[in-house]
Short mmCIF file of C-alpha atoms in Angstrom, two decimals:
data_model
loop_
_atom_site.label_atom_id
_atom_site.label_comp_id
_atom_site.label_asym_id
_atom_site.label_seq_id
_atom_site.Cartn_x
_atom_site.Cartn_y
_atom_site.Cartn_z
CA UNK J 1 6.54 6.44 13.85
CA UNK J 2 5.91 5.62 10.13
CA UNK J 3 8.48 5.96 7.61
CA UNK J 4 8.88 4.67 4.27
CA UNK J 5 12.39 4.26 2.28
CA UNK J 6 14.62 2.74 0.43
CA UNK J 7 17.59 2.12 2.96
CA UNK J 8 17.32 -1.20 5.26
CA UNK J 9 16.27 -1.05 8.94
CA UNK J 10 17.77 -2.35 12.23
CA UNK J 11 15.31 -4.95 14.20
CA UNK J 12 17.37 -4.21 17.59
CA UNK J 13 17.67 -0.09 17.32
CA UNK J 14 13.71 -0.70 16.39
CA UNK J 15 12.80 -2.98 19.30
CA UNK J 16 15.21 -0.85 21.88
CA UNK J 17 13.05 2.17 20.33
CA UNK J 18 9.68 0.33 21.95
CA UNK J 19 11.38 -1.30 24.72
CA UNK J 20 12.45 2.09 26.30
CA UNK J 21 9.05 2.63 27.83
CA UNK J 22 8.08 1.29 31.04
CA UNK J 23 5.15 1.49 30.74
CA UNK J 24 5.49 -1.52 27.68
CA UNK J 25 4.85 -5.18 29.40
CA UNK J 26 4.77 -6.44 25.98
CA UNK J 27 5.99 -5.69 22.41
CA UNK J 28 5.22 -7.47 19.47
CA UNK J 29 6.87 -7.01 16.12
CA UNK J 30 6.30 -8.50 12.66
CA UNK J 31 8.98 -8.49 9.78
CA UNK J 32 7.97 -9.56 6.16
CA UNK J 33 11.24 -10.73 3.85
CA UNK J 34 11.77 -11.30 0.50
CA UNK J 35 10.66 -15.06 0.28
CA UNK J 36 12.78 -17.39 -2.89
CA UNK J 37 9.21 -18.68 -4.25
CA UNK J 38 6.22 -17.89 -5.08
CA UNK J 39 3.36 -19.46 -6.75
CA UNK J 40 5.49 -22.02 -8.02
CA UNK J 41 8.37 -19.69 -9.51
CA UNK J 42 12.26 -18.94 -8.74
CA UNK J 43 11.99 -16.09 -7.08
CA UNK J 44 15.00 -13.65 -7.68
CA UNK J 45 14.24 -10.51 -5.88
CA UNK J 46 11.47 -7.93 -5.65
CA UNK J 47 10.92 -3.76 -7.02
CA UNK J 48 8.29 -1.85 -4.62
CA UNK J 49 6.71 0.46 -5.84
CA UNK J 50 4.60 3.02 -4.33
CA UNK J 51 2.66 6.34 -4.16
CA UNK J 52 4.12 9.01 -1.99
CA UNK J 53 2.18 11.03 0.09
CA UNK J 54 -0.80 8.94 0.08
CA UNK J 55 1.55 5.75 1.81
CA UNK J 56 2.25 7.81 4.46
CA UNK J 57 -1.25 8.84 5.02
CA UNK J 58 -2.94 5.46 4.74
CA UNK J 59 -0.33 3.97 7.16
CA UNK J 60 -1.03 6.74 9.52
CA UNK J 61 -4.89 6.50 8.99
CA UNK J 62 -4.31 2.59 9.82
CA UNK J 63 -2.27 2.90 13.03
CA UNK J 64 -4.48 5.46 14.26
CA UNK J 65 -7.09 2.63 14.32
CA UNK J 66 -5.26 0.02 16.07
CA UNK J 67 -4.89 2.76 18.56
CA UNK J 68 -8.46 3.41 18.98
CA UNK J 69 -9.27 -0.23 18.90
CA UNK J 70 -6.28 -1.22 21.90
CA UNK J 71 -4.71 0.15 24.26
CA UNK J 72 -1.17 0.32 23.01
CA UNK J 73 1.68 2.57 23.63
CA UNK J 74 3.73 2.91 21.01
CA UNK J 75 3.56 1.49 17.10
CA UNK J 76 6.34 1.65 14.35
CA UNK J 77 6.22 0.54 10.84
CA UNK J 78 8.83 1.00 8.14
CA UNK J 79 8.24 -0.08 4.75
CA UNK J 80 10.95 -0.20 1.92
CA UNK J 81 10.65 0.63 -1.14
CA UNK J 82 12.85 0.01 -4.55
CA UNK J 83 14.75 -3.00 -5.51
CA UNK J 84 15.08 -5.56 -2.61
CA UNK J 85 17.32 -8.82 -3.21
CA UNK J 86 16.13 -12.32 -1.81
CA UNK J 87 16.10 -12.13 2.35
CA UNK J 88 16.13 -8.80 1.93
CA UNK J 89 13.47 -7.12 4.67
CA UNK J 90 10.17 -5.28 3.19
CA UNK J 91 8.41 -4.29 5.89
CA UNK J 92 8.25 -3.81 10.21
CA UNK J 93 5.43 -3.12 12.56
CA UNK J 94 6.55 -2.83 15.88
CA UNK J 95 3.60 -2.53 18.37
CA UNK J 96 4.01 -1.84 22.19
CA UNK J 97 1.42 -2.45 24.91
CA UNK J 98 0.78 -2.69 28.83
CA UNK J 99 -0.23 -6.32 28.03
CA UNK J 100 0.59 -8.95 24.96
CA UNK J 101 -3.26 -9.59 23.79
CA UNK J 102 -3.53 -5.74 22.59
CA UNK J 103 0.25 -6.31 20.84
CA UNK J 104 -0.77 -9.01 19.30
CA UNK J 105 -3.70 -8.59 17.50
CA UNK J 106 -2.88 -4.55 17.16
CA UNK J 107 0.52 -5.98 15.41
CA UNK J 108 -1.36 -8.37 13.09
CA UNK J 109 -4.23 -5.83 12.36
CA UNK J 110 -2.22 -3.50 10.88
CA UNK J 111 -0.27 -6.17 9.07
CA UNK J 112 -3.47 -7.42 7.96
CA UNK J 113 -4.89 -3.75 6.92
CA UNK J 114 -1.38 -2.77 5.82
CA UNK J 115 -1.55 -5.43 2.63
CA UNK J 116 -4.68 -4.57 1.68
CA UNK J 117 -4.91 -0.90 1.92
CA UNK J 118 -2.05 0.90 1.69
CA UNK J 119 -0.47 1.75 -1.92
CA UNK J 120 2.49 -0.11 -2.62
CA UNK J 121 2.47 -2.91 -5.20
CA UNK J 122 5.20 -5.41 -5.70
CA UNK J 123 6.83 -6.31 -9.11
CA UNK J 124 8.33 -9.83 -8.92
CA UNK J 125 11.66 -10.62 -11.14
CA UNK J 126 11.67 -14.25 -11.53
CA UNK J 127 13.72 -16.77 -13.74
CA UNK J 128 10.64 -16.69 -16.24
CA UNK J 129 10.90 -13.17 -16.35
CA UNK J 130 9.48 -9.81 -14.43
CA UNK J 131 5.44 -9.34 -13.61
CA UNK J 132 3.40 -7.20 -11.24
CA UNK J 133 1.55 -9.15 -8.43
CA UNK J 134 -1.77 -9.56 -8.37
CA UNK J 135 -3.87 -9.19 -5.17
CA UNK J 136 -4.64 -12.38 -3.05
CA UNK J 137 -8.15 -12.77 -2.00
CA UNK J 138 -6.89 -14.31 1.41
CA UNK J 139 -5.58 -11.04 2.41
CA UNK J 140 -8.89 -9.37 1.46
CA UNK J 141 -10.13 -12.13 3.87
CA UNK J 142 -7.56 -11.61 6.28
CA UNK J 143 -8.52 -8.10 6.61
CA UNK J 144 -12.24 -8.45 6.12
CA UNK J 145 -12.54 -10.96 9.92
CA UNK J 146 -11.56 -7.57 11.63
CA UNK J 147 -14.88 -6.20 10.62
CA UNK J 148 -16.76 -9.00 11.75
CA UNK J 149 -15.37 -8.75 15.53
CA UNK H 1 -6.30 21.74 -14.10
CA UNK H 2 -6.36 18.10 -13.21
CA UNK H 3 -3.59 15.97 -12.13
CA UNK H 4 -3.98 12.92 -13.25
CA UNK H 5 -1.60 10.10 -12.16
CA UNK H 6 -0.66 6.41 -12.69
CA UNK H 7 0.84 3.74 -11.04
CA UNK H 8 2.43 0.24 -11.53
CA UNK H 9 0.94 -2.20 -13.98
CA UNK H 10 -1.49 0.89 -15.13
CA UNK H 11 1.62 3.01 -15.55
CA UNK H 12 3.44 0.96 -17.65
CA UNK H 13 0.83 -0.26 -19.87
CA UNK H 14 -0.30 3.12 -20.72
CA UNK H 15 3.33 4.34 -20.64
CA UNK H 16 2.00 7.20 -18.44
CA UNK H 17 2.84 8.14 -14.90
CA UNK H 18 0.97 11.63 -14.95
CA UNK H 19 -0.83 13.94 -17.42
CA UNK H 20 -2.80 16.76 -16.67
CA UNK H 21 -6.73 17.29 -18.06
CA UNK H 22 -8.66 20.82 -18.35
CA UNK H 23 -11.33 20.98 -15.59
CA UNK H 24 -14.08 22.18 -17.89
CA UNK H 25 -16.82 19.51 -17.77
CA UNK H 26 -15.11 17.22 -14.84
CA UNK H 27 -17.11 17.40 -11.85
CA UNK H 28 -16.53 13.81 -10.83
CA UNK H 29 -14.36 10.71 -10.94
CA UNK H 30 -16.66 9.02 -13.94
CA UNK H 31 -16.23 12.51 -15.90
CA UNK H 32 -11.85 12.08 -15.48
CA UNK H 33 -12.91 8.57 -17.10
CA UNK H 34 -14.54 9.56 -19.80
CA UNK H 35 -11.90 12.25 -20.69
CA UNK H 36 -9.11 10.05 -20.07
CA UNK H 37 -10.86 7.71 -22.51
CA UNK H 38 -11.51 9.80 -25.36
CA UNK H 39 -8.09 10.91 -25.70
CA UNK H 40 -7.25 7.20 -25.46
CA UNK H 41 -9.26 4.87 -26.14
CA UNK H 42 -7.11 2.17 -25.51
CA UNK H 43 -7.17 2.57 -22.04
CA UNK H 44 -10.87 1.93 -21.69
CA UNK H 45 -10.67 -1.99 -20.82
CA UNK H 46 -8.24 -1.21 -17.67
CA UNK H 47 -9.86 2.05 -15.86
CA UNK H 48 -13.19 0.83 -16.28
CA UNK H 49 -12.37 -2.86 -14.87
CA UNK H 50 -13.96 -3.27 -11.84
CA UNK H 51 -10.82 -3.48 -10.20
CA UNK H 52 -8.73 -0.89 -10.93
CA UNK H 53 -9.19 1.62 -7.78
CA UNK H 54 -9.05 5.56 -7.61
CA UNK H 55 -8.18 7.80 -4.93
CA UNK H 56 -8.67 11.92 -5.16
CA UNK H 57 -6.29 13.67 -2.87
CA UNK H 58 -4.71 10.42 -1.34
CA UNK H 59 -8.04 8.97 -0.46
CA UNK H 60 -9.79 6.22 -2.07
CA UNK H 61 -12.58 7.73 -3.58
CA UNK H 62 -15.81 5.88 -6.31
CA UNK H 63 -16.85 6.62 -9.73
CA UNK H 64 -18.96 9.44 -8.20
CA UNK H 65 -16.63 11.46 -5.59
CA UNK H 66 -15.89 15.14 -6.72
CA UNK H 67 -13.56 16.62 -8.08
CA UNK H 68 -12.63 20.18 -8.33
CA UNK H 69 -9.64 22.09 -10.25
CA UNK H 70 -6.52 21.50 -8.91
CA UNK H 71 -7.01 18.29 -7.26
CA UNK H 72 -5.11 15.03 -7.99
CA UNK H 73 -6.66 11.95 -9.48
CA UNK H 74 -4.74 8.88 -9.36
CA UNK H 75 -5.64 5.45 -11.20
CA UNK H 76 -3.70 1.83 -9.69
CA UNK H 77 -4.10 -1.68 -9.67
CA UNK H 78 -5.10 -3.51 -6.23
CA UNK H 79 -2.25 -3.03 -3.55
CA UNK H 80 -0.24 -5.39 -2.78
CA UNK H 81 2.31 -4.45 -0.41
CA UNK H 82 3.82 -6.06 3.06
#
């Protein structure tokens, strides 16, 4: 399940969602927020932007391979999009598995992938005014070690 | 024709979300450049920086990836969702 909006998202109908299965001995989920600093600046909230049709397909292209690389039941990301206020939640992956090591590093894979590949970008209003994020080489990085294994 | 699209930081500094190009003489992504280009040459600095990434159809394609009338070319800054 991948969706992308505006609206906000509910953690518990999202866990009950993976929980359902019995087959799932383990479900891990990740949710990113709207954090009140960055680089050294007030943060006062966030505008995502990002390009339909080709979000949708990158996320699916991504959680297709955590599939093929674990052995994992079900995955679920949501990602907002539009103006989000501070503590406001961006982004969900939900990942379900017979065991927690496939959860874990299938959750933080396509975390990990998710920042660096698909097409959203993140305008930041602060209290010195509004500017467009740049990239992070860490989360090039962070992605990059998952070619390496 | 050739979509042409734009997003974020690009979009605003070229005040341009989408435009559309003849496909006479495009057969690849360096041949959108060089059109885009001539018609404005101010945007030469950003869509030939090294990292300003391109994707034909919704897939990240290089300076040399085809493209063929009625496909969609879109220019963006390095993601930076999550």
């Amino acid at each position: 399940m991948i969706k992308v909006q505006q609206q906000d998202f509910d953690i518990q109908h999202e866990y009950q969602a993976l929980a359902k299965d019995s087959q799932a001995g383990a479900i891990v989920t990740f949710v990113g927020l709207v954090r009140d600093m960055n680089l050294g600046k007030q943060v006062q909230g966030l505008e995502l932007e990002h390009y339909p049709g080709m979000t949708e397909q990158s996320l699916r292209t991504i959680v297709q391979q955590a599939k093929t690389r674990w052995q994992l039941l079900q995955c679920r990301v949501i990602h907002r999009v539009g103006k989000l206020a501070l503590n406001e939640q961006i982004v969900y992956v939900g990942v379900s598995s017979a065991h927690r090591g496939d959860a874990f590093a299938a959750c933080e894979f396509i975390m990990d992938y998710l920042k660096t590949q698909a097409p959203f970008w993140k305008k930041e209003h602060t209290d010195e005014g509004a500017n467009w994020l740049d990239a992070r080489e860490s989360d090039d990085q962070a992605a990059e070690r998952w070619q390496q294994e | 024709m050739i979509k042409v699209c734009f997003f974020a930081k690009l979009r605003e500094q070229f005040e341009c979300d989408e435009l559309s190009l003849e496909a006479n003489n495009i057969t690849q992504v360096k041949d959108v450049i060089t059109q885009l280009v001539t018609l404005h040459p101010s945007w030469q600095s950003e869509l030939k920086q090294s990292k300003c990434l391109v994707a034909v159809n919704h897939a990240m394609a290089k300076a040399d990836t085809a493209v063929n009338s009625g496909d969609e070319v879109a220019f963006f800054p390095p993601v930076t969702g999550g």
